[in-house]
GROMACS .gro file of C-alpha atoms in nm:
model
  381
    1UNK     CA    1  22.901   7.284  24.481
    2UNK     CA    2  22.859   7.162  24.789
    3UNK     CA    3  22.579   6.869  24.790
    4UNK     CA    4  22.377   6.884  25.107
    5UNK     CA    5  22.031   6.973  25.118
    6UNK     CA    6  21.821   7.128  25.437
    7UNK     CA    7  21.468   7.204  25.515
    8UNK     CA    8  21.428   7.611  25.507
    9UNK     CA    9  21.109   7.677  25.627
   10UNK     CA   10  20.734   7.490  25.633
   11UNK     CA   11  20.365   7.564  25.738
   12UNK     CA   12  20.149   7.307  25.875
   13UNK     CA   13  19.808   7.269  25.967
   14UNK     CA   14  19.559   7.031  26.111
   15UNK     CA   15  19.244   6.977  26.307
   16UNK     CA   16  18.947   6.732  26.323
   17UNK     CA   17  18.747   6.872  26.047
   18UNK     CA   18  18.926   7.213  25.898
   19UNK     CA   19  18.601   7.337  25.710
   20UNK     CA   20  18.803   7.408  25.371
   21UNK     CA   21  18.863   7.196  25.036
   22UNK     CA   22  19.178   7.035  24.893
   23UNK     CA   23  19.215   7.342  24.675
   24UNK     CA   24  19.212   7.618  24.963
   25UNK     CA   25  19.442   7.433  25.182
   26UNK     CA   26  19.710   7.402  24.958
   27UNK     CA   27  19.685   7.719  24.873
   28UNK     CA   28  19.698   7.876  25.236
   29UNK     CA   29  20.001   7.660  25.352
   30UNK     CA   30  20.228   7.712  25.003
   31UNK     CA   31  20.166   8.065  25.051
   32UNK     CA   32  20.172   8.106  25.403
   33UNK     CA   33  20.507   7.943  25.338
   34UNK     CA   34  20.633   8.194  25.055
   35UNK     CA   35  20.532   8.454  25.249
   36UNK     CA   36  20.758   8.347  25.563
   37UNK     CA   37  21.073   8.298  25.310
   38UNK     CA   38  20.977   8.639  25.108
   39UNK     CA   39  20.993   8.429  24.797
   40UNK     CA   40  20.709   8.364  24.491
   41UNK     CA   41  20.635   8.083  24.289
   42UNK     CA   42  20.879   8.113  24.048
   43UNK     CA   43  21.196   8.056  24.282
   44UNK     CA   44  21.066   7.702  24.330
   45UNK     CA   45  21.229   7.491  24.107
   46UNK     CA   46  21.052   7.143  24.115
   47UNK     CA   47  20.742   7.079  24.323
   48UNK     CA   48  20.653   6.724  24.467
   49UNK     CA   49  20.258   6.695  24.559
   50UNK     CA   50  20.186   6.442  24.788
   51UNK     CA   51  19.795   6.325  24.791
   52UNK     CA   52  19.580   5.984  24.764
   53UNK     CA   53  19.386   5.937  24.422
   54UNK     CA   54  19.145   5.695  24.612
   55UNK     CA   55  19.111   5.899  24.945
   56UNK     CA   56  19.060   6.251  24.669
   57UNK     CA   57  18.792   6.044  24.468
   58UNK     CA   58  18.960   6.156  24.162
   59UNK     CA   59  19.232   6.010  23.917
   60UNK     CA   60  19.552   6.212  23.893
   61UNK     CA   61  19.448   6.410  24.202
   62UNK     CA   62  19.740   6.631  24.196
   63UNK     CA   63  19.641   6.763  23.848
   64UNK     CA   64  19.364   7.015  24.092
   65UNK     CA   65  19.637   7.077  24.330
   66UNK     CA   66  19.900   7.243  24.126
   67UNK     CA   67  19.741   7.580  24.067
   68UNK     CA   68  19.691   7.636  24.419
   69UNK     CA   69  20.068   7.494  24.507
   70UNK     CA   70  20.195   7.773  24.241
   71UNK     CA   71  20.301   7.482  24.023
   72UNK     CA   72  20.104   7.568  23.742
   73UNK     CA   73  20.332   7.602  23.406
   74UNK     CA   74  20.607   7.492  23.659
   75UNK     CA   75  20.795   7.156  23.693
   76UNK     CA   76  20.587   6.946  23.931
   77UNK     CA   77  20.569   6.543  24.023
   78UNK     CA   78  20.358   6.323  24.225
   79UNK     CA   79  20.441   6.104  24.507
   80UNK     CA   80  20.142   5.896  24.687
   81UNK     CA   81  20.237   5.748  25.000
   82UNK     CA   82  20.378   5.898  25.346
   83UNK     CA   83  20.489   6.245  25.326
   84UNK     CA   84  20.877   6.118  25.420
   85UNK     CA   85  20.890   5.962  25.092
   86UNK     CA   86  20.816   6.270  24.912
   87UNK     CA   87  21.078   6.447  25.119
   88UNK     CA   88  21.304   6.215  25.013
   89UNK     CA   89  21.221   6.209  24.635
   90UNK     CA   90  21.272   6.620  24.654
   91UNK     CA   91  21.635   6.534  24.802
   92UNK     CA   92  21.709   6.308  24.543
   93UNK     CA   93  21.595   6.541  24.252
   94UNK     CA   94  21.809   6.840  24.394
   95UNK     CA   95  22.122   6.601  24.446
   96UNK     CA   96  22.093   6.550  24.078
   97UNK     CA   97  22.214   6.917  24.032
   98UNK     CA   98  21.942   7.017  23.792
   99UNK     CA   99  21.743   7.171  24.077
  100UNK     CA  100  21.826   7.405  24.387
  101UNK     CA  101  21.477   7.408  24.559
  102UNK     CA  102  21.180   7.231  24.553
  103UNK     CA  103  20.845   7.229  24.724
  104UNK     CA  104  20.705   6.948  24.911
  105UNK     CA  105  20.367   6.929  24.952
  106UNK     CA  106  20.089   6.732  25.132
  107UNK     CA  107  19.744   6.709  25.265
  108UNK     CA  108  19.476   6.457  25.340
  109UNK     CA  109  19.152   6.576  25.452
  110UNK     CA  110  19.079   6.211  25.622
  111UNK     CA  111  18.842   6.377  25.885
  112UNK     CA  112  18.590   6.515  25.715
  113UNK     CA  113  18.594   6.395  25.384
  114UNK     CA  114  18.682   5.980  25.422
  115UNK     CA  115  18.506   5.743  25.644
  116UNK     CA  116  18.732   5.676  25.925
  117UNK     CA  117  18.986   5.361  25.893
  118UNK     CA  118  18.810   5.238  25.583
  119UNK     CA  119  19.066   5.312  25.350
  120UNK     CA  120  19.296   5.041  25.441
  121UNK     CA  121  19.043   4.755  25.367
  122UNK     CA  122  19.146   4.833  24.997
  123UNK     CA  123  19.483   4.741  25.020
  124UNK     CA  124  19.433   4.397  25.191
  125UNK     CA  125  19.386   4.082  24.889
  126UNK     CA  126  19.116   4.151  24.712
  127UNK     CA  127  19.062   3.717  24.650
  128UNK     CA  128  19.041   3.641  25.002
  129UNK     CA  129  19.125   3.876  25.292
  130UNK     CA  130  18.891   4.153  25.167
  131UNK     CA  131  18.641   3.945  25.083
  132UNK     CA  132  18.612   3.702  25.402
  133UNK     CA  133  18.592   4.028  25.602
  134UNK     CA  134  18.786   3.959  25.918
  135UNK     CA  135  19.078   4.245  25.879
  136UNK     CA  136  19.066   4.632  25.873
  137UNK     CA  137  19.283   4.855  25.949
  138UNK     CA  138  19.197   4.817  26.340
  139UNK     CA  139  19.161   4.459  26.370
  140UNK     CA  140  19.493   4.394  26.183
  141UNK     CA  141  19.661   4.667  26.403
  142UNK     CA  142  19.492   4.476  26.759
  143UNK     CA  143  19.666   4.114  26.577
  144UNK     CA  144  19.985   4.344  26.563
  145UNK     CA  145  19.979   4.469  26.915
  146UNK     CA  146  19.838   4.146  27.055
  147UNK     CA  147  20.192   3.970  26.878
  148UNK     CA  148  20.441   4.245  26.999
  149UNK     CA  149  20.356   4.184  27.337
  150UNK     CA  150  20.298   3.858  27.385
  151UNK     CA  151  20.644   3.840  27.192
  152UNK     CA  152  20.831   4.101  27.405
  153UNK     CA  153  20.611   3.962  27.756
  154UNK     CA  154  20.465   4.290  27.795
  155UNK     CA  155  20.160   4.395  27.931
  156UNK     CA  156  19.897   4.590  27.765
  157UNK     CA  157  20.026   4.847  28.054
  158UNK     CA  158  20.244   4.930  27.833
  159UNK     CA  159  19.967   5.088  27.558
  160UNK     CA  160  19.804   5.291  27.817
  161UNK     CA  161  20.146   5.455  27.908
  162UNK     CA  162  20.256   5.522  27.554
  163UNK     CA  163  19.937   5.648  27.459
  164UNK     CA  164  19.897   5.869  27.798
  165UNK     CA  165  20.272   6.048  27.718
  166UNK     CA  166  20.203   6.103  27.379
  167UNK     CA  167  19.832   6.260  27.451
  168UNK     CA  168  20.041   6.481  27.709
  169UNK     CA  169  20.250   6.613  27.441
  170UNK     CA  170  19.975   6.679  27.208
  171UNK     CA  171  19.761   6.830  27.462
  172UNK     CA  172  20.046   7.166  27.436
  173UNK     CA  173  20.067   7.098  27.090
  174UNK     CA  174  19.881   7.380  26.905
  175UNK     CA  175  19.969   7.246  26.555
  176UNK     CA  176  19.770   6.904  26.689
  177UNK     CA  177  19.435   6.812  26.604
  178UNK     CA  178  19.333   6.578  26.908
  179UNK     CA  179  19.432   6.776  27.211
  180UNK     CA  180  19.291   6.643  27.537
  181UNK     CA  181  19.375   6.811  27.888
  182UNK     CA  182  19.413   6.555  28.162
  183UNK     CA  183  19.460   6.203  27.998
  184UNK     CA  184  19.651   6.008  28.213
  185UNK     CA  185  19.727   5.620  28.226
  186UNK     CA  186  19.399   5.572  28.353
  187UNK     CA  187  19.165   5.752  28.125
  188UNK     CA  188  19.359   5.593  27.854
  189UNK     CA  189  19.280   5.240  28.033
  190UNK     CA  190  18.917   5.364  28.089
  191UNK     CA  191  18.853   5.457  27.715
  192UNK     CA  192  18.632   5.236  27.486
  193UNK     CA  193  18.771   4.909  27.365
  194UNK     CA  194  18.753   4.853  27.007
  195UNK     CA  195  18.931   4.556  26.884
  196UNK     CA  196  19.145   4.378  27.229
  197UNK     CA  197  19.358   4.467  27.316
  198UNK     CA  198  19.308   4.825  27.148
  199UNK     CA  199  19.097   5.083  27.294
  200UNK     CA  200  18.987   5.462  27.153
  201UNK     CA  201  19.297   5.612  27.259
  202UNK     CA  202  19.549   5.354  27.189
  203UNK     CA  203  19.461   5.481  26.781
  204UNK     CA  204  19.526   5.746  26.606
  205UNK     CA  205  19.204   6.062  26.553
  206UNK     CA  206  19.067   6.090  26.179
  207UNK     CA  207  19.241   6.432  26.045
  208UNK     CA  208  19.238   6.698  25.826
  209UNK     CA  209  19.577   6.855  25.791
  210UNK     CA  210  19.848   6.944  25.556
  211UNK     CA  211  20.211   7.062  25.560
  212UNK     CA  212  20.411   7.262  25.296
  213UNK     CA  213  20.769   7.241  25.341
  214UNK     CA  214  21.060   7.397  25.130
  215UNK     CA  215  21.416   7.222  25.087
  216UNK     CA  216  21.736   7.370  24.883
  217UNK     CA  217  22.077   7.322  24.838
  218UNK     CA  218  22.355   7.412  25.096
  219UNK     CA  219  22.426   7.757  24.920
  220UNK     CA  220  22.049   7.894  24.848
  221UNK     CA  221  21.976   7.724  25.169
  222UNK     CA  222  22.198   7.973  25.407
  223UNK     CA  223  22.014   8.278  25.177
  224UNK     CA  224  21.695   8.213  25.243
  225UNK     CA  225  21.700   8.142  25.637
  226UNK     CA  226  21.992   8.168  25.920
  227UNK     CA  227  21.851   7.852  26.026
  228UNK     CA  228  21.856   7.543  25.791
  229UNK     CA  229  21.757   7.173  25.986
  230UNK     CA  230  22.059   6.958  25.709
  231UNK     CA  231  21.923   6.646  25.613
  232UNK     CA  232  22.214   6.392  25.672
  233UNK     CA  233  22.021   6.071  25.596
  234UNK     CA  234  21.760   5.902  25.460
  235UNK     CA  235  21.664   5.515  25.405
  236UNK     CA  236  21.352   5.318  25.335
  237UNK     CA  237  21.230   4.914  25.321
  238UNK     CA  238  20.913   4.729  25.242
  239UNK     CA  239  20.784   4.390  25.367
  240UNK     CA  240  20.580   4.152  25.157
  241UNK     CA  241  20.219   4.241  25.102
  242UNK     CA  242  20.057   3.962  25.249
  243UNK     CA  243  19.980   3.996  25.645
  244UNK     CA  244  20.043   3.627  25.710
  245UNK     CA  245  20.388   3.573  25.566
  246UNK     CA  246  20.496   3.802  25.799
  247UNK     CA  247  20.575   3.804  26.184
  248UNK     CA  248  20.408   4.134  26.308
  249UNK     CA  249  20.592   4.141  26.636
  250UNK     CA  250  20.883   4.298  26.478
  251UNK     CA  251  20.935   4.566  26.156
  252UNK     CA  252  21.256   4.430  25.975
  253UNK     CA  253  21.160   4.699  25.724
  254UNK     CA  254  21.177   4.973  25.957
  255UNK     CA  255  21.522   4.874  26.096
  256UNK     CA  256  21.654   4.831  25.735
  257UNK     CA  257  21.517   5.168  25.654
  258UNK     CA  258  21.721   5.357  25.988
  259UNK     CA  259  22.004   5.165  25.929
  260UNK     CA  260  22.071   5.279  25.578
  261UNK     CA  261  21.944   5.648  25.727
  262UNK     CA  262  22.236   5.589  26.024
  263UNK     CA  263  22.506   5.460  25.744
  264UNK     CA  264  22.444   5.776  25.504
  265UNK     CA  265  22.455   6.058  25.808
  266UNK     CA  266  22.770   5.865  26.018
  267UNK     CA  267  22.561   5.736  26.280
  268UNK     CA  268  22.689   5.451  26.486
  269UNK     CA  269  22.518   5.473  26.807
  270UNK     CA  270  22.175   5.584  26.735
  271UNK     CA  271  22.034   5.567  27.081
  272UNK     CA  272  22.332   5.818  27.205
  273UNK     CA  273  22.344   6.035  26.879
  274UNK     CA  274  21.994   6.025  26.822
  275UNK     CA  275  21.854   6.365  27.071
  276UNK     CA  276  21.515   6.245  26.991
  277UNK     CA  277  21.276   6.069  26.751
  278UNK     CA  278  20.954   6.192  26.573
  279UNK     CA  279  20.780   5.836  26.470
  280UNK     CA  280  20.451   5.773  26.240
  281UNK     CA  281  20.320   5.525  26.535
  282UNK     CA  282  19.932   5.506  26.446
  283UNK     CA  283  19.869   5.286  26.731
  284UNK     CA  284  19.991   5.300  27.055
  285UNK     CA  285  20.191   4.943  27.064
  286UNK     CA  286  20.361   5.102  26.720
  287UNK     CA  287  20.625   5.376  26.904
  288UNK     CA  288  20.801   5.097  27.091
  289UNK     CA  289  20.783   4.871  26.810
  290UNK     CA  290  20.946   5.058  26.581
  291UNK     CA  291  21.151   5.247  26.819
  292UNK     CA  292  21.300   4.906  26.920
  293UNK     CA  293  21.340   4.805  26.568
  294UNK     CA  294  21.532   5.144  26.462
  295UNK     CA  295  21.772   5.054  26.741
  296UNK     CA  296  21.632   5.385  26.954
  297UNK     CA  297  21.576   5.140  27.229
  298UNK     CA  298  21.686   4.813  27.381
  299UNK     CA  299  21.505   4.533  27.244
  300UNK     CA  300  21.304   4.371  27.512
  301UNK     CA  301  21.352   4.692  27.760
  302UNK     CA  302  21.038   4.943  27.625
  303UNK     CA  303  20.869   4.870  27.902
  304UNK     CA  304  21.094   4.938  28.150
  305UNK     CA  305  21.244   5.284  27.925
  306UNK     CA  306  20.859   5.372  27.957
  307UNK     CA  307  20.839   5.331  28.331
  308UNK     CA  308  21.139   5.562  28.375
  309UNK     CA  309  21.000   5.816  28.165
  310UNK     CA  310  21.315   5.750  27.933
  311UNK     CA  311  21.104   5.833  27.633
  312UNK     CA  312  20.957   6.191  27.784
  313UNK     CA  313  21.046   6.507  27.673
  314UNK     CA  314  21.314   6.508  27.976
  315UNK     CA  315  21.442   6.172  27.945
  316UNK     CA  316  21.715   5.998  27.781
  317UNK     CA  317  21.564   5.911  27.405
  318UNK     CA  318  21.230   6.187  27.407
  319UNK     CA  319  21.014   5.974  27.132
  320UNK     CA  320  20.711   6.176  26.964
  321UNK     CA  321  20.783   6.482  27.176
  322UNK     CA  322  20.529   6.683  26.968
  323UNK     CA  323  20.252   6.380  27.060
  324UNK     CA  324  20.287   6.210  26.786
  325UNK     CA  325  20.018   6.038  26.480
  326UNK     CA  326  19.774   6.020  26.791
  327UNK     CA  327  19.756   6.341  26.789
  328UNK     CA  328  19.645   6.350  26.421
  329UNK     CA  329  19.697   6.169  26.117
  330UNK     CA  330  19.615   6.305  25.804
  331UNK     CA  331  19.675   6.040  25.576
  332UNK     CA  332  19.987   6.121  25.329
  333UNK     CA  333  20.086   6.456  25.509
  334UNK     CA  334  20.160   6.237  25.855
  335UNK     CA  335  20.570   6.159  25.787
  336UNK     CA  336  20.584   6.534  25.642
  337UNK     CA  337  20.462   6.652  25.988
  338UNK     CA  338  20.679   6.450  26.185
  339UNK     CA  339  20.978   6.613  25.995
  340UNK     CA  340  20.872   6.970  26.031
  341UNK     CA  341  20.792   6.889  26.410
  342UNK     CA  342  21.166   6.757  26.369
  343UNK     CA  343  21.293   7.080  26.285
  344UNK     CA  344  21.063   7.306  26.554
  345UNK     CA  345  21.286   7.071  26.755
  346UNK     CA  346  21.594   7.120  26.642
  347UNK     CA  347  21.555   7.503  26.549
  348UNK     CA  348  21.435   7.530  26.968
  349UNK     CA  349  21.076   7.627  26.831
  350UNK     CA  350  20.862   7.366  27.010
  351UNK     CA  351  20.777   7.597  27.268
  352UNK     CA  352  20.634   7.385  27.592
  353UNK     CA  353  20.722   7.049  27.453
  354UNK     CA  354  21.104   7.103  27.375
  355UNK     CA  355  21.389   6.864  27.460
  356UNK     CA  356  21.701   7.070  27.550
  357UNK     CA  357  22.035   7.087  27.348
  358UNK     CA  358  21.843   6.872  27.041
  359UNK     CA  359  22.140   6.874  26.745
  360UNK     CA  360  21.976   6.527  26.591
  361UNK     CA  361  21.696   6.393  26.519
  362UNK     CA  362  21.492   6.094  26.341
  363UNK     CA  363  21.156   6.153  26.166
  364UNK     CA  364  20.973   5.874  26.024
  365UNK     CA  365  20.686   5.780  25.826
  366UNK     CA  366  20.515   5.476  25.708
  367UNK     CA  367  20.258   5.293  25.472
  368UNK     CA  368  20.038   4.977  25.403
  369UNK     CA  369  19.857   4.767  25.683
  370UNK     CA  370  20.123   4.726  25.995
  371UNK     CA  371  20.337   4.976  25.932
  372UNK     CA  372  20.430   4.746  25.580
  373UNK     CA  373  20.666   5.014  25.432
  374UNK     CA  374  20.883   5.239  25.676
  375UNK     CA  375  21.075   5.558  25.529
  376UNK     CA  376  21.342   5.714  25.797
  377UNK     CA  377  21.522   6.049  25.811
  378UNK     CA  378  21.825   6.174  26.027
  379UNK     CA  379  21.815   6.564  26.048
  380UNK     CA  380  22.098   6.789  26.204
  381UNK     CA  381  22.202   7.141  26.276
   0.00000   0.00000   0.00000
């Protein structure tokens, strides 16, 4: 049998505050998604929930979710970090052979339902960090972005002009929650400052969303759609824990993670073979960082790739063509929706935001405080 495996078909949702529970939103995307394929519960082999037991307020979350996933009586497992990861663990369990398809789902209603950017002050140390009180999740992304440039000798320019392009693309995104006509480099400049040298729309919008997405096996693949988005790669790294053992002006984990994605799909030259790059960049300063460190562009050169408009929908490397995390970021569905908006791309779906003659792409997710743990797919037609 022939051992690839391809994304067949997906549903994905998300918005500020989507007015439904846990429950009813994995219910309408799994069978919003069955319904596209003209399959039922039972042709899913394995199912892979993705969700938070701290951001659900419940232990063993995914025990609620099954039922509406059609997973009840069915073989089902958990995964709870960035939606990539789960992708990933559903590759791995149909390369072993004992499954042909399997469901990936996940959802994070972290607009309505969480207090916004609070989660993360759980993972820092509990003995000193948490309790001193100086880092969140904003403050240790503004010590992040405040490194990377003074690093690279950029200038916080360079924020407002990532943040205005991907805005842009979300603003014709329909599948985006934050979708703002207009922004430009200076309302993104003119927006509220929250921790320096981060303002309001250098980070990402609390979110509700969700994707369901359905993978299979070369051969049940081609049956169920005349276009299956091959998955030809996959890698992921992890840094240590603790914020100040590490050098936050670079992501060594995220260029470990693409370049055991690049060894495993044949990719030498990323930045020619790559057609375009859907990244988990929560914070403005994040696309270039880890686009530099995934070897998408030159080190030291994001400015100037930014200036160009290298990294627009028409230029050379198109990076978050579909806007991006700032156009939502539904905490553990994220990665998920940067692979489905991976294959609108590659399957010429993305309507107003497409990039011409895509045949690759890169979707990545990530985890922890700074982007800690990075997860990378290549995807092909």
């Amino acid at each position: 049998m022939e051992k690839r495996v391809a994304v067949v078909g997906f549903r994905m949702m998300s918005a500020p505050d989507l007015e439904t529970t846990r429950e009813r939103l994995a219910f309408d995307l799994t069978r919003g998604l069955f319904d596209d394929l003209g399959i039922d519960r039972l042709e899913v082999d394995t199912t892979i929930v993705d969700s938070n037991d701290f951001l659900d307020g419940r232990t063993i979350s995914n025990v609620f979710l099954d039922p509406p996933a059609g997973a009840y009586m069915r073989d089902e497992s958990k995964v709870e970090m960035d939606g990539v990861n789960a992708v990933m663990y559903a590759c791995m369990r149909i390369l072993s052979g004992q499954y042909r398809t399997a469901l990936v789902l996940a959802l994070g209603l972290t607009g309505s339902q969480v207090s916004p950017y609070l989660h993360v002050d759980y993972q820092l140390s509990p003995v000193y960090d948490r309790q001193v009180g100086l880092l969140n999740e904003l403050s240790a992304a503004a010590l992040q972005a405040r490194a990377y440039l003074a690093k690279r000798g950029y200038r916080e320019d360079l924020l407002h002009r990532v943040a205005a392009k991907s805005l842009s693309h979300a603003a014709r995104n329909p599948f985006q929650a934050r979708r703002l006509a207009g922004v430009d480099v200076e309302a993104v400049a003119a927006s509220p400052p929250w921790y320096e040298p981060l303002r309001e729309l250098h980070c990402y919008p609390p979110t509700d969303g969700g994707c369901a997405m359905l993978l299979a096996d070369a051969e049940r693949a081609r049956e169920l759609t005349d276009k299956p988005v091959w998955i030809l790669g996959m890698g992921q790294s992890i840094e240590t824990y603790y914020l100040g053992e590490r050098d936050l002006s670079r992501s060594p984990s995220a260029a470990q993670a693409a370049e055991r994605a690049y060894a495993m799909a044949g990719v030498k030259n990323p930045r020619t073979e790559i057609h375009l790059a859907e990244i988990s960049a929560l914070f403005a300063h994040q696309e270039p960082l880890l686009a530099e460190a995934m070897g998408l562009l030159e080190e030291g050169k994001a400015e100037e790739a930014y200036l160009s408009e290298e990294t627009g929908i028409a230029g050379s490397m198109p990076l978050n063509p579909s806007g991006g995390a700032l156009g939502g970021h539904p905490i553990c569905a994220t990665g998920l929706l940067r692979v489905a908006e991976a294959v609108r791309q590659l399957r010429g779906e993305a309507g107003e935001n497409q990039v011409k003659g895509a045949e690759t792409a890169l979707a990545h997710g990530q985890d922890g405080v700074c982007a800690q743990q990075n997860a990378v797919l290549v995807l092909g037609i």
